[in-house]
mmCIF file of C-alpha atoms in Angstrom:
data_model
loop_
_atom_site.group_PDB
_atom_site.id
_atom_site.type_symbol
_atom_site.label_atom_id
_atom_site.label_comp_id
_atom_site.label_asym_id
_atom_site.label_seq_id
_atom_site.Cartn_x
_atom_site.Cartn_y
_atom_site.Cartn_z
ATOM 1 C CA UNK A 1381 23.598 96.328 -57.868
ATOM 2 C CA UNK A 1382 25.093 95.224 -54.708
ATOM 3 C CA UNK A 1383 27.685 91.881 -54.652
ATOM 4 C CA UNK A 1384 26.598 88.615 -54.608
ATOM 5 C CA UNK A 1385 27.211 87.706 -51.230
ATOM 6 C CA UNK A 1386 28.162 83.671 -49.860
ATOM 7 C CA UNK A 1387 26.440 81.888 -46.737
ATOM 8 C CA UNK A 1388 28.060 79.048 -45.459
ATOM 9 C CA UNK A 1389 26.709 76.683 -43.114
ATOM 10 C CA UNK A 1390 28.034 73.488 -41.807
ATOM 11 C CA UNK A 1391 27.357 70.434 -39.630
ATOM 12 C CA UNK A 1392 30.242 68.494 -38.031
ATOM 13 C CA UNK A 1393 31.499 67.089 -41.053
ATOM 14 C CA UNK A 1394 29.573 68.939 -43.814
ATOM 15 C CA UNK A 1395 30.070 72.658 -45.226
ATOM 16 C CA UNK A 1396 27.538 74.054 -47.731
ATOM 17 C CA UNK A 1397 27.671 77.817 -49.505
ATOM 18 C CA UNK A 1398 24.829 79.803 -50.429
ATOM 19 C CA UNK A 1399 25.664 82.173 -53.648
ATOM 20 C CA UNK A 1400 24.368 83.217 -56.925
ATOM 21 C CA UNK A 1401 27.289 82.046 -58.137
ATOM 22 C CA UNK A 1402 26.686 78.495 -57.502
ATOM 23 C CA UNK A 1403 23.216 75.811 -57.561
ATOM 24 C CA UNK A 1404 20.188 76.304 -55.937
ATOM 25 C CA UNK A 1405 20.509 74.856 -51.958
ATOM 26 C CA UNK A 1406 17.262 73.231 -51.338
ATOM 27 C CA UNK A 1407 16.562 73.511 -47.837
ATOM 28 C CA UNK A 1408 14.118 70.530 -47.311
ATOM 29 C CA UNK A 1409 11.021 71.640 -45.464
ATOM 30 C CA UNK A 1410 9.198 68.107 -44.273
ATOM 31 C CA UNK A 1411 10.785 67.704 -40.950
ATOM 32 C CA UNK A 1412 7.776 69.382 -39.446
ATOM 33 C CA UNK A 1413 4.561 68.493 -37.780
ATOM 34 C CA UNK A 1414 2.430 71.586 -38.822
ATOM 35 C CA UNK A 1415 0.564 70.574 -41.589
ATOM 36 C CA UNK A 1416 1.593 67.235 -41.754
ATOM 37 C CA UNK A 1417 -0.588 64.728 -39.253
ATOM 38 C CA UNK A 1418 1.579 62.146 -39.453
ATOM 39 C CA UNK A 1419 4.010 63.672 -38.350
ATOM 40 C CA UNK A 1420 2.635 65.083 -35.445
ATOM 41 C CA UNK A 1421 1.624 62.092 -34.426
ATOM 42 C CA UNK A 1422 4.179 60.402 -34.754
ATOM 43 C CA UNK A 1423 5.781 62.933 -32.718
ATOM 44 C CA UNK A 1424 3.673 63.259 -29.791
ATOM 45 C CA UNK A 1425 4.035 59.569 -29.680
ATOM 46 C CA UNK A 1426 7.466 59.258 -29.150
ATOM 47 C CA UNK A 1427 8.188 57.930 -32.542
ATOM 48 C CA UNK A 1428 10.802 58.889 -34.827
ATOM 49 C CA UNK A 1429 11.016 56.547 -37.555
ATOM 50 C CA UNK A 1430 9.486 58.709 -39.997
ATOM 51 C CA UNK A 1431 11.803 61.730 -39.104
ATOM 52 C CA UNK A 1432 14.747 59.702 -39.859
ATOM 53 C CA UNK A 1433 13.215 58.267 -42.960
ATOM 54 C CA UNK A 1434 11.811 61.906 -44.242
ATOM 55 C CA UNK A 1435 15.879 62.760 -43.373
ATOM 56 C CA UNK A 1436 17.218 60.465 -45.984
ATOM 57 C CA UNK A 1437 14.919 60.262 -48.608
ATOM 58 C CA UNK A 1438 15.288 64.116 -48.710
ATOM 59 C CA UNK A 1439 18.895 64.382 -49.096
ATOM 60 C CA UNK A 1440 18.722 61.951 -51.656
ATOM 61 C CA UNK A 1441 16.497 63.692 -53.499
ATOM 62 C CA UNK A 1442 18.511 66.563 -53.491
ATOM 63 C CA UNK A 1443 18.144 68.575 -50.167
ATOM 64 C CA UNK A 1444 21.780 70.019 -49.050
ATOM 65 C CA UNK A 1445 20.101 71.164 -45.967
ATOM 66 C CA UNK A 1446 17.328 70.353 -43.783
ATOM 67 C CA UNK A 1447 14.760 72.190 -41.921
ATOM 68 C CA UNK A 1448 13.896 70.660 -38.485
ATOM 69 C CA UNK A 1449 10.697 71.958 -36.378
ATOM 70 C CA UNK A 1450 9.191 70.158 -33.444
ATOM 71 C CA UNK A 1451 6.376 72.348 -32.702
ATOM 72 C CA UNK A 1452 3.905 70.017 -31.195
ATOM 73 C CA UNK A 1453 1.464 71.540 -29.045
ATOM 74 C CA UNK A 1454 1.878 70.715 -25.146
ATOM 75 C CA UNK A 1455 5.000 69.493 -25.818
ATOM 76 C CA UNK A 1456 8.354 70.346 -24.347
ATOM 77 C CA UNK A 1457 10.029 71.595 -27.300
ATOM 78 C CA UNK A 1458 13.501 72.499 -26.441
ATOM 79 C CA UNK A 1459 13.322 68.599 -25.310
ATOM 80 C CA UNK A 1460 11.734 67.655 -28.505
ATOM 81 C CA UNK A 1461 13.475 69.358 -30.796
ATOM 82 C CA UNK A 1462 17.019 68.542 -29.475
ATOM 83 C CA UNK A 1463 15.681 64.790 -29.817
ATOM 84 C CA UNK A 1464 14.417 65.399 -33.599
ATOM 85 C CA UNK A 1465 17.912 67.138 -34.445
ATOM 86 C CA UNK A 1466 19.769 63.802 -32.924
ATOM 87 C CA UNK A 1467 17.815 61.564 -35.200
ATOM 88 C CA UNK A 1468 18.012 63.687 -38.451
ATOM 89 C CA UNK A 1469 22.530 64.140 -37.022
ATOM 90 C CA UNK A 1470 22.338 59.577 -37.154
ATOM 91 C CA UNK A 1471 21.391 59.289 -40.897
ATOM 92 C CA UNK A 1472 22.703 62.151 -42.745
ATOM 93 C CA UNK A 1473 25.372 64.474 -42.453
ATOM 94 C CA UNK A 1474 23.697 67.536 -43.709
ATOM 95 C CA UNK A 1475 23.737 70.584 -42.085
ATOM 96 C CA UNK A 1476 20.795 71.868 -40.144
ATOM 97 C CA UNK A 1477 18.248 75.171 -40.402
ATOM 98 C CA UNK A 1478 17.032 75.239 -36.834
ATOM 99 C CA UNK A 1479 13.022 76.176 -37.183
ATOM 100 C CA UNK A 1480 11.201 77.161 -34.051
ATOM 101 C CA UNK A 1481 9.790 80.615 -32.533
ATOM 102 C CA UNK A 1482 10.925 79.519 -29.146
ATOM 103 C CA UNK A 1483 13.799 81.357 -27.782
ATOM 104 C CA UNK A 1484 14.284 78.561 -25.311
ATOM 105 C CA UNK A 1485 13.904 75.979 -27.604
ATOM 106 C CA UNK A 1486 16.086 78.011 -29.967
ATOM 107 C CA UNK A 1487 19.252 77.871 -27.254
ATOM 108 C CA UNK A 1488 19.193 74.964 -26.445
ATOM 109 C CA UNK A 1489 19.244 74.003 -29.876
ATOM 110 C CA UNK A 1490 21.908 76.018 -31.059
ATOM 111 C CA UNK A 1491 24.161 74.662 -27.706
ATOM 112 C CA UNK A 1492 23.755 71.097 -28.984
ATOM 113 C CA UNK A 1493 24.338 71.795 -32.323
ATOM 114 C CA UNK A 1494 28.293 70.982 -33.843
ATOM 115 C CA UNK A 1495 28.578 73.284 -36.888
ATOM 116 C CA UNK A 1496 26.938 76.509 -37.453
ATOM 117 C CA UNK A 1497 23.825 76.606 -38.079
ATOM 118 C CA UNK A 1498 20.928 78.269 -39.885
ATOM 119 C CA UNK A 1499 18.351 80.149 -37.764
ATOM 120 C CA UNK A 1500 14.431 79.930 -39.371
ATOM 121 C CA UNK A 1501 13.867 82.601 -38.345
ATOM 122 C CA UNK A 1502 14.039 86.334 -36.680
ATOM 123 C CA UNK A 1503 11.642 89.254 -38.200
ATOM 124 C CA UNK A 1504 11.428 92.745 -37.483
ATOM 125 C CA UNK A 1505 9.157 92.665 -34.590
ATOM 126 C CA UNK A 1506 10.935 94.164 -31.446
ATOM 127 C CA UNK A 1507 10.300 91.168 -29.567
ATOM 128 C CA UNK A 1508 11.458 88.762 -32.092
ATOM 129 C CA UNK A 1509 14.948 90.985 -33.283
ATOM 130 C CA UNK A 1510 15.647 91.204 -29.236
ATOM 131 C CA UNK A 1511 15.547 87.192 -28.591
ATOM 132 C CA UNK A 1512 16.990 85.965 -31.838
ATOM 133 C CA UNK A 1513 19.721 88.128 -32.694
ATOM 134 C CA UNK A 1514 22.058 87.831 -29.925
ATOM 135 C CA UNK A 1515 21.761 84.325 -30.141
ATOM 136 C CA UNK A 1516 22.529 84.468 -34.071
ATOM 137 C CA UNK A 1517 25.620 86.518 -32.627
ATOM 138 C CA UNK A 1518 26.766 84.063 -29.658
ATOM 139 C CA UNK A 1519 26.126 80.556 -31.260
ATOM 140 C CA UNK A 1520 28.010 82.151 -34.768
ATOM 141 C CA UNK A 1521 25.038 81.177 -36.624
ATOM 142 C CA UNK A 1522 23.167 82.301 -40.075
ATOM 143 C CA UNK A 1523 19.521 83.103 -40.258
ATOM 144 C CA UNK A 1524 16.146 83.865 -42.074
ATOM 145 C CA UNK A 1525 15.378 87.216 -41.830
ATOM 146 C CA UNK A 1526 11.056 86.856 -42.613
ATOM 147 C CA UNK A 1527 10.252 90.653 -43.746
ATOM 148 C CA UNK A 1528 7.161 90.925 -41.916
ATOM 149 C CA UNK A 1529 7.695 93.770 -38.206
ATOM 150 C CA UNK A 1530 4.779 95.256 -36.086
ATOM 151 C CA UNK A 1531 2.758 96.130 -38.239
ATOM 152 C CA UNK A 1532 2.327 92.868 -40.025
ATOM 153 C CA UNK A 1533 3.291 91.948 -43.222
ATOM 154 C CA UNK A 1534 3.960 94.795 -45.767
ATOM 155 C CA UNK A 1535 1.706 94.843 -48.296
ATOM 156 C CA UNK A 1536 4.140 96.240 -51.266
ATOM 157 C CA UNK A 1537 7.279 95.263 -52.257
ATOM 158 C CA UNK A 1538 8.961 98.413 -51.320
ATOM 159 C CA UNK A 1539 7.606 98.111 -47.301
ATOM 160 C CA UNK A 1540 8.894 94.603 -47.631
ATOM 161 C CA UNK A 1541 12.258 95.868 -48.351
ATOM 162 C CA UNK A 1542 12.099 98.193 -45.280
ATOM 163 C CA UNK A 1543 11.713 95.480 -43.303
ATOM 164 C CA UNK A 1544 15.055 93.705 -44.627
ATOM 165 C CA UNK A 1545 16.841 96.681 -44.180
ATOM 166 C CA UNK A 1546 15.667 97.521 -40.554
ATOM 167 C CA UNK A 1547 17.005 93.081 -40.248
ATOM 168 C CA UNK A 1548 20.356 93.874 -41.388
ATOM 169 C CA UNK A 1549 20.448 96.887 -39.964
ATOM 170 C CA UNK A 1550 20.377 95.621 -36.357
ATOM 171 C CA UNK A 1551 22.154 92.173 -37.480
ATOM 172 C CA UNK A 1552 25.017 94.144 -38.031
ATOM 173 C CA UNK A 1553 24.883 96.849 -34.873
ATOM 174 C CA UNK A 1554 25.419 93.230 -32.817
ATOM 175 C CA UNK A 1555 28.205 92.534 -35.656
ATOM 176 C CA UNK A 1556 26.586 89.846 -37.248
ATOM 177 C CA UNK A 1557 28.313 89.635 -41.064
ATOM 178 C CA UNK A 1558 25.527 90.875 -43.509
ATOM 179 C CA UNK A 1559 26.333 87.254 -45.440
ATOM 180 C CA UNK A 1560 24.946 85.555 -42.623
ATOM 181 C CA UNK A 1561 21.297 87.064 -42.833
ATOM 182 C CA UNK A 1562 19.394 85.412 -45.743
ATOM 183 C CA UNK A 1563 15.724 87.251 -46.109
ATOM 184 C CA UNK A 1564 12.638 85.860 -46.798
ATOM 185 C CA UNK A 1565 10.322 88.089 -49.104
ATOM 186 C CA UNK A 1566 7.366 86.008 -47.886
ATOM 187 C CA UNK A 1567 5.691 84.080 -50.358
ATOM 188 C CA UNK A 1568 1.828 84.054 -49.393
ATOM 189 C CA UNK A 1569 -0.952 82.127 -50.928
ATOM 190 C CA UNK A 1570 -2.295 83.291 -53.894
ATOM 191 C CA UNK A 1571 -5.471 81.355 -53.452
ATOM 192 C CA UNK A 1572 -6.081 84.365 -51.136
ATOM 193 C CA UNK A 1573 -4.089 86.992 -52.940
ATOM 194 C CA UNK A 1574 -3.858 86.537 -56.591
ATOM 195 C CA UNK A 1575 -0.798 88.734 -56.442
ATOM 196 C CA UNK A 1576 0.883 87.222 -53.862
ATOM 197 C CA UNK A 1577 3.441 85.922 -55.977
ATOM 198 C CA UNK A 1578 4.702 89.042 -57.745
ATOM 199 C CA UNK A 1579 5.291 90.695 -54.564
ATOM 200 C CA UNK A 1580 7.507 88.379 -53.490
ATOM 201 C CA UNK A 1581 9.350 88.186 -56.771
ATOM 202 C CA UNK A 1582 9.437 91.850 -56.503
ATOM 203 C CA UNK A 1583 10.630 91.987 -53.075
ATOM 204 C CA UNK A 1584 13.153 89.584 -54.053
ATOM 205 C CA UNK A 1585 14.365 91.788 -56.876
ATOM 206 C CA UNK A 1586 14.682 94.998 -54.540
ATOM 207 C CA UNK A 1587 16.682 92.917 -51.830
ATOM 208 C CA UNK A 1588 19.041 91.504 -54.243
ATOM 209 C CA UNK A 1589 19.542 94.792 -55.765
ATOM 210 C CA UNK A 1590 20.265 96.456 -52.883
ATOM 211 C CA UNK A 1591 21.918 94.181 -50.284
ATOM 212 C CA UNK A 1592 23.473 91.359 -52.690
ATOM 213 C CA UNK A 1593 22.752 88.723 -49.948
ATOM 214 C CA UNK A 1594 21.156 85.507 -50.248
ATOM 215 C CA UNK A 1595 17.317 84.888 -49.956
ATOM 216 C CA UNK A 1596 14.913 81.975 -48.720
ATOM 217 C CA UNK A 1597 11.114 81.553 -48.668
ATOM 218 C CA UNK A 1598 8.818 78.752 -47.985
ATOM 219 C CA UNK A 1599 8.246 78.591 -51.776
ATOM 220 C CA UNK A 1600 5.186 76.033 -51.480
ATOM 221 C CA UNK A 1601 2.819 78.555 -49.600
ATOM 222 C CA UNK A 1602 2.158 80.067 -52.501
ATOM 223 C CA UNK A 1603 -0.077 77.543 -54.679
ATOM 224 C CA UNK A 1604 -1.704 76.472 -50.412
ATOM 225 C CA UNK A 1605 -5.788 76.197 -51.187
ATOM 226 C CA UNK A 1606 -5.375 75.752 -55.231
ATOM 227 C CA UNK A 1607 -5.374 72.586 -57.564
ATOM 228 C CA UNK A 1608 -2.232 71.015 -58.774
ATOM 229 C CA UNK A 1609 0.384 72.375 -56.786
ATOM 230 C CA UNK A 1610 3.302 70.676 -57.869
ATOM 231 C CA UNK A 1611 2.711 73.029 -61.309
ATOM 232 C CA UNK A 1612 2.414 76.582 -59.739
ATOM 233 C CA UNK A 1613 5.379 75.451 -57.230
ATOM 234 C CA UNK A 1614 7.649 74.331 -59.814
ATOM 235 C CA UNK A 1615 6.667 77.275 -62.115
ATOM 236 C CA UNK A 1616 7.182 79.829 -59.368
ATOM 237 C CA UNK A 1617 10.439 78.974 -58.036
ATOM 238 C CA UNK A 1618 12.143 78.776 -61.481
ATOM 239 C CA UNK A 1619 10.893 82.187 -61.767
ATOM 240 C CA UNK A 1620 12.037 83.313 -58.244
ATOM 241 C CA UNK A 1621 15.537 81.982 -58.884
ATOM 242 C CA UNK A 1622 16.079 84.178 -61.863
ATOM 243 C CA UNK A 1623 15.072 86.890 -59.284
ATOM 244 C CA UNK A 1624 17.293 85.978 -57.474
ATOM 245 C CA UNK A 1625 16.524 83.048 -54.913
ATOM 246 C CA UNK A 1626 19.201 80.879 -53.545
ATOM 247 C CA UNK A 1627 17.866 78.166 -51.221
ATOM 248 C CA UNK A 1628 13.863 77.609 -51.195
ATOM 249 C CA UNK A 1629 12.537 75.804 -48.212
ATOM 250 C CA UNK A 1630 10.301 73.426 -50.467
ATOM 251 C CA UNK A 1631 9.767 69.677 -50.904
ATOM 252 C CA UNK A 1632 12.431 68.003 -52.885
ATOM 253 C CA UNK A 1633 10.320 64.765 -53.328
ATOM 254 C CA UNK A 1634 8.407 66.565 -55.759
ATOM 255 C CA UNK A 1635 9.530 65.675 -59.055
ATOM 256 C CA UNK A 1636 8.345 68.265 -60.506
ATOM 257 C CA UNK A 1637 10.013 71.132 -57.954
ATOM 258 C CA UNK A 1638 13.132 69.010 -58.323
ATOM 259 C CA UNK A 1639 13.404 69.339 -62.366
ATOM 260 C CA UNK A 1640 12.433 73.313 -62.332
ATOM 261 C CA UNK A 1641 15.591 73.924 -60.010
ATOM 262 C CA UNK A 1642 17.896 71.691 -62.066
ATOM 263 C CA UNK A 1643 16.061 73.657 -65.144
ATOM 264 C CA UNK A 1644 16.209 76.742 -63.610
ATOM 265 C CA UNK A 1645 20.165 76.247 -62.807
ATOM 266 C CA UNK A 1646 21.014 75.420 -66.511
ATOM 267 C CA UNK A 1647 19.165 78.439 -67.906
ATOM 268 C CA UNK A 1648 21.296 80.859 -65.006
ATOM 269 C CA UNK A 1649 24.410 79.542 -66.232
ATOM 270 C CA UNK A 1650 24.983 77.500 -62.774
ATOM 271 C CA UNK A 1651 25.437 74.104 -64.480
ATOM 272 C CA UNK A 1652 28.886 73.661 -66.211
ATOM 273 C CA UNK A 1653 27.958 71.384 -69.612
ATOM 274 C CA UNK A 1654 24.777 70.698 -67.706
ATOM 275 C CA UNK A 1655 26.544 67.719 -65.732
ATOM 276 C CA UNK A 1656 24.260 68.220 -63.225
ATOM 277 C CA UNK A 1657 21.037 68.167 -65.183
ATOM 278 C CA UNK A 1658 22.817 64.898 -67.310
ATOM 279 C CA UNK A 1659 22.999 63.175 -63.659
ATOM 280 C CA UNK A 1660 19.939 63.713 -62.785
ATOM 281 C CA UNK A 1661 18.085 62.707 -66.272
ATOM 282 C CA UNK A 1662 20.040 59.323 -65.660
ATOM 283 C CA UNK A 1663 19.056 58.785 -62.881
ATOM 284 C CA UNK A 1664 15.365 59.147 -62.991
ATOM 285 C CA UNK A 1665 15.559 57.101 -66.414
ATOM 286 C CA UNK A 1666 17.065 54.384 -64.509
ATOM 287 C CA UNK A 1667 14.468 54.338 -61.235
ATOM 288 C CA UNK A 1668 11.810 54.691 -63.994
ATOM 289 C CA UNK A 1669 13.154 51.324 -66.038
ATOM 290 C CA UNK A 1670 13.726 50.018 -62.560
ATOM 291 C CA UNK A 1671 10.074 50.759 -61.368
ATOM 292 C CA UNK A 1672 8.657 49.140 -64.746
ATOM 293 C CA UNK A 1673 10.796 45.728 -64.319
ATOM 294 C CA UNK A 1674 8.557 45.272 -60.836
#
């Protein structure tokens, strides 16, 4: 098995690593209008008061960093999305995973941006490994390798892995540090795929194995379409961190997700006397006394 290898990222003021050797980094994923209509409205309006509050209550529940996307259609997004980044930079201190599939957007991003950052995302399409890579290179950034290329997305676990490797592979032709690439297995409904979710713990397995470095998915695809989410996304990403997952994208808010990555943490070892998991027990026994006093 190939070393556990460390990520950092940082904002001005804030550093965080990314290791097996440490907690899970939840990377918190509700900065962004698809799939959220709020949001989008909110956006297209001009309004930003529920970015900045989506910001805090986020890194209070837990996110270390946070995903920011302003894809709104129509809009001018390297405009936008410089604006969103300013308001999440005024209330938190975090550091920032940069999401968009513009290049422009992407640049102009990464030129405002004080710290390095993490890039969501490059894949092994020609077209996408050409415009994301040398910025990953110039700006001294991380990223989020998705192993999907050409041809779509793999459907096995070992053609997932090809796809990492042909990521890293070129990453590190530009001399990008292979601890800088995180991959994302993919983690695809299983409302549509009922074995969605043990190809992606698979393909998590393989990476890890092979490559030691740190991985990422958008762990709450994989209940989208099915009842009671909060159980099959809490469920699978204590399952995916013993496979090796270091920093879902997910929702933090969720109580549920929250608990499983404390839980999971304990069970890997990651929580010295479970201090962590103590905290955390407190403090949700002291909002819930709190809540019933009202």
């Amino acid at each position: 098995m190939a070393p556990n290898l460390k990520t950092v990222v940082s904002s001005a003021t804030r550093t965080v690593e990314i290791s097996r050797d440490g907690p899970t980094v939840i990377i918190g994923e509700r900065i962004n209008p698809t799939g959220r209509k709020v949001v989008l409205q909110a956006l297209k309006e001009g309004n930003f008061d529920i970015v900045r509050k989506d910001a805090i209550d986020q890194v209070a529940a837990g996110a270390a960093i946070l995903d920011v996307n302003a894809g709104v259609p129509g809009a001018d997004e390297p405009a936008l999305l410089q604006q969103v980044m300013r308001t999440v930079m005024e209330v938190t201190d975090v550091p920032l995973c940069i999401d968009t599939a513009n290049p422009a957007a992407l640049e102009a991003a990464l030129k405002s941006y004080n710290g390095k950052a993490l890039i969501n995302s490059v894949n092994g399409e020609e077209r996408s490994l050409n415009a994301v890579l040398p910025l990953v290179k110039e700006y001294n950034a991380a990223v989020i390798g998705l192993c999907m290329d050409d041809n779509g997305i793999p459907e096995t676990p070992e053609k997932r892995l090809a796809v990492a490797a042909k990521i890293i592979e070129r990453a590190t032709k530009l001399g990008i540090d292979v601890a800088d690439v995180i991959i994302d297995p993919l983690a695809l409904t299983m409302g549509a795929d009922s074995k969605a979710g043990w190809i992606a713990l698979q393909t998590t397995e393989l990476v890890v194995q092979e490559f030691g470095i740190n991985i990422s998915m958008g762990a709450s695809n994989i209940s989208f379409g099915m009842p009671d989410r909060r159980y099959i996304n809490s469920t699978f990403i204590a399952m995916a961190i013993h496979a090796g997952l270091t920093c879902p994208i997910t929702n933090p808010l969720v109580p549920e997700v929250a608990i499983a990555i404390l839980a999971a943490d304990l069970c890997m070892g990651r929580d010295d006397y479970g201090m962590r998991w103590i905290q955390a027990y407190r403090k949700r026994s002291k909002e819930a006394a709190a809540a019933q006093q009202q």
